[in-house]
mmCIF file of C-alpha atoms in Angstrom:
data_model
loop_
_atom_site.group_PDB
_atom_site.id
_atom_site.type_symbol
_atom_site.label_atom_id
_atom_site.label_comp_id
_atom_site.label_asym_id
_atom_site.label_seq_id
_atom_site.Cartn_x
_atom_site.Cartn_y
_atom_site.Cartn_z
ATOM 1 C CA VAL A 1 2.462 -6.978 2.588
ATOM 2 C CA TYR A 2 6.143 -7.710 1.635
ATOM 3 C CA GLY A 3 9.363 -6.580 1.032
ATOM 4 C CA GLY A 4 10.520 -4.835 -2.387
ATOM 5 C CA THR A 5 14.011 -6.857 -2.246
ATOM 6 C CA THR A 6 12.970 -10.031 -0.561
ATOM 7 C CA ALA A 7 9.474 -10.499 0.034
ATOM 8 C CA GLY A 8 9.366 -12.266 2.304
ATOM 9 C CA THR A 9 6.920 -14.089 4.911
ATOM 10 C CA THR A 10 4.207 -12.612 6.006
ATOM 11 C CA THR A 11 1.900 -13.432 9.148
ATOM 12 C CA TYR A 12 -1.214 -11.956 9.356
ATOM 13 C CA ALA A 13 -3.574 -10.998 12.371
ATOM 14 C CA ALA A 14 -6.298 -9.667 10.270
ATOM 15 C CA GLN A 15 -6.238 -9.979 6.545
ATOM 16 C CA ARG A 16 -9.830 -10.111 5.384
ATOM 17 C CA SER A 17 -11.077 -6.497 5.450
ATOM 18 C CA GLY A 18 -10.557 -5.163 1.828
ATOM 19 C CA TYR A 19 -13.166 -4.096 -0.770
ATOM 20 C CA TYR A 20 -13.735 -3.088 -4.316
ATOM 21 C CA THR A 21 -16.037 -1.670 -6.190
ATOM 22 C CA LYS A 22 -15.104 -1.380 -10.124
ATOM 23 C CA ILE A 23 -17.218 0.996 -12.114
ATOM 24 C CA GLY A 24 -16.516 1.043 -15.361
ATOM 25 C CA ARG A 25 -12.733 1.159 -15.676
ATOM 26 C CA MET A 26 -11.984 2.265 -12.115
ATOM 27 C CA ILE A 27 -11.777 0.131 -9.542
ATOM 28 C CA PHE A 28 -12.584 1.537 -5.456
ATOM 29 C CA PHE A 29 -11.118 -0.196 -2.845
ATOM 30 C CA GLN A 30 -10.415 0.034 1.762
ATOM 31 C CA MET A 31 -8.344 -2.235 3.373
ATOM 32 C CA TYR A 32 -7.552 -2.734 6.807
ATOM 33 C CA VAL A 33 -4.071 -5.120 6.904
ATOM 34 C CA LYS A 34 -2.477 -5.056 10.575
ATOM 35 C CA TRP A 35 0.497 -8.143 10.412
ATOM 36 C CA THR A 36 3.129 -9.783 13.211
ATOM 37 C CA ALA A 37 5.478 -10.849 11.756
ATOM 38 C CA GLN A 38 7.013 -9.851 8.300
ATOM 39 C CA THR A 39 10.586 -11.591 7.181
ATOM 40 C CA GLY A 40 11.233 -10.067 4.088
ATOM 41 C CA THR A 41 13.538 -6.939 2.965
ATOM 42 C CA GLY A 42 13.364 -3.543 0.948
ATOM 43 C CA ASP A 43 11.006 -1.467 0.986
ATOM 44 C CA MET A 44 7.356 -2.048 2.623
ATOM 45 C CA LEU A 45 5.253 -2.864 -0.521
ATOM 46 C CA PHE A 46 1.377 -4.071 -0.361
ATOM 47 C CA GLY A 47 -0.390 -5.815 -2.957
ATOM 48 C CA GLY A 48 -3.463 -8.836 -3.595
ATOM 49 C CA PHE A 49 -5.420 -5.979 -5.479
ATOM 50 C CA PRO A 50 -7.283 -6.405 -8.959
ATOM 51 C CA ALA A 51 -5.088 -6.194 -12.121
ATOM 52 C CA GLY A 52 -4.916 -2.478 -12.912
ATOM 53 C CA ASP A 53 -4.697 -0.984 -16.263
ATOM 54 C CA SER A 54 -1.282 -2.432 -18.930
ATOM 55 C CA LEU A 55 -0.443 1.929 -19.233
ATOM 56 C CA THR A 56 3.276 2.789 -18.354
ATOM 57 C CA TYR A 57 3.313 4.813 -15.609
ATOM 58 C CA SER A 58 -0.335 5.296 -14.680
ATOM 59 C CA TYR A 59 -1.084 5.586 -11.166
ATOM 60 C CA GLY A 60 -3.675 5.698 -8.712
ATOM 61 C CA SER A 61 -4.432 7.999 -5.702
ATOM 62 C CA LEU A 62 -4.348 6.855 -1.822
ATOM 63 C CA ALA A 63 -5.244 7.730 1.527
ATOM 64 C CA ILE A 64 -3.684 6.861 4.744
ATOM 65 C CA GLY A 65 -6.917 6.822 7.658
ATOM 66 C CA TYR A 66 -4.929 5.475 9.988
ATOM 67 C CA ILE A 67 -1.746 3.362 10.689
ATOM 68 C CA ASP A 68 0.160 1.786 13.897
ATOM 69 C CA GLY A 69 2.750 -0.130 14.340
ATOM 70 C CA ILE A 70 5.354 1.273 11.664
ATOM 71 C CA ALA A 71 8.220 3.410 12.485
ATOM 72 C CA LEU A 72 9.043 6.653 10.237
ATOM 73 C CA THR A 73 11.636 8.999 10.550
ATOM 74 C CA ALA A 74 10.969 11.446 13.396
ATOM 75 C CA GLY A 75 9.086 14.493 11.597
ATOM 76 C CA LYS A 76 7.953 12.764 8.809
ATOM 77 C CA VAL A 77 4.363 11.547 8.104
ATOM 78 C CA PRO A 78 3.337 8.517 5.404
ATOM 79 C CA THR A 79 1.938 9.332 2.145
ATOM 80 C CA ALA A 80 1.244 6.189 -0.650
ATOM 81 C CA TYR A 81 0.633 5.652 -3.980
ATOM 82 C CA ILE A 82 0.097 2.777 -6.403
ATOM 83 C CA ALA A 83 1.485 1.796 -9.492
ATOM 84 C CA THR A 84 -0.956 0.102 -11.691
ATOM 85 C CA GLY A 85 -0.478 -2.281 -14.337
ATOM 86 C CA ALA A 86 -1.282 -6.356 -14.614
ATOM 87 C CA THR A 87 -0.137 -6.126 -11.003
ATOM 88 C CA PRO A 88 -0.865 -3.150 -9.332
ATOM 89 C CA ILE A 89 1.304 -2.532 -6.037
ATOM 90 C CA ALA A 90 1.060 0.091 -3.536
ATOM 91 C CA TYR A 91 3.935 1.398 -2.227
ATOM 92 C CA LEU A 92 4.453 3.499 1.196
ATOM 93 C CA TYR A 93 6.394 6.400 1.488
ATOM 94 C CA GLN A 94 7.271 9.330 4.263
ATOM 95 C CA THR A 95 7.683 12.432 3.593
ATOM 96 C CA PRO A 96 9.328 15.969 5.932
ATOM 97 C CA THR A 97 6.274 17.830 7.299
ATOM 98 C CA GLY A 98 8.446 21.264 6.027
ATOM 99 C CA GLY A 99 9.153 19.638 2.504
ATOM 100 C CA GLY A 100 11.196 18.109 1.120
ATOM 101 C CA ALA A 101 12.528 14.571 -0.296
ATOM 102 C CA THR A 102 10.495 11.879 0.187
ATOM 103 C CA THR A 103 11.495 8.288 1.505
ATOM 104 C CA ALA A 104 10.374 5.140 1.023
ATOM 105 C CA VAL A 105 8.946 3.308 4.130
ATOM 106 C CA PRO A 106 11.371 0.348 5.009
ATOM 107 C CA ILE A 107 9.125 -2.662 5.876
ATOM 108 C CA ASP A 108 7.961 -3.204 9.616
ATOM 109 C CA PRO A 109 8.108 -6.736 11.386
ATOM 110 C CA SER A 110 4.710 -5.999 12.227
ATOM 111 C CA GLY A 111 2.205 -2.985 11.729
ATOM 112 C CA GLU A 112 -1.551 -1.615 10.958
ATOM 113 C CA ILE A 113 -2.597 0.241 8.526
ATOM 114 C CA ILE A 114 -6.228 1.139 6.621
ATOM 115 C CA MET A 115 -5.861 2.784 3.075
ATOM 116 C CA SER A 116 -8.232 3.980 0.257
ATOM 117 C CA GLY A 117 -8.096 5.197 -2.774
ATOM 118 C CA PHE A 118 -8.856 4.094 -6.542
ATOM 119 C CA TYR A 119 -6.539 3.765 -9.631
ATOM 120 C CA MET A 120 -7.610 2.790 -13.313
ATOM 121 C CA GLY A 121 -8.583 -1.001 -14.229
ATOM 122 C CA PRO A 122 -8.114 -2.650 -17.597
#
């Protein structure tokens, strides 16, 4: 977990629950992460994934199974995607329940999330 403007330092309460399986070039993953302190600034980002496809604009699908302690704007739901490349990065967004513009979620000093998804590997 890190900030998009300034990465910062993260203190984790749980970071050991990440798994992936690679079938051909497809990488399927599941992760649970809980952090108690984060000093970064900017948008909330997630890293540490296996290497992805080097194509520009190659995106993977993510599903959020659980989210707690992460501040969202009222009336918005969390969404996410993963941009691949040599170092894949997962981006957390918030989307209005009635439709409209999606915005990034700012880094939160603490929180927890369960996500799963897939993307193209090398």
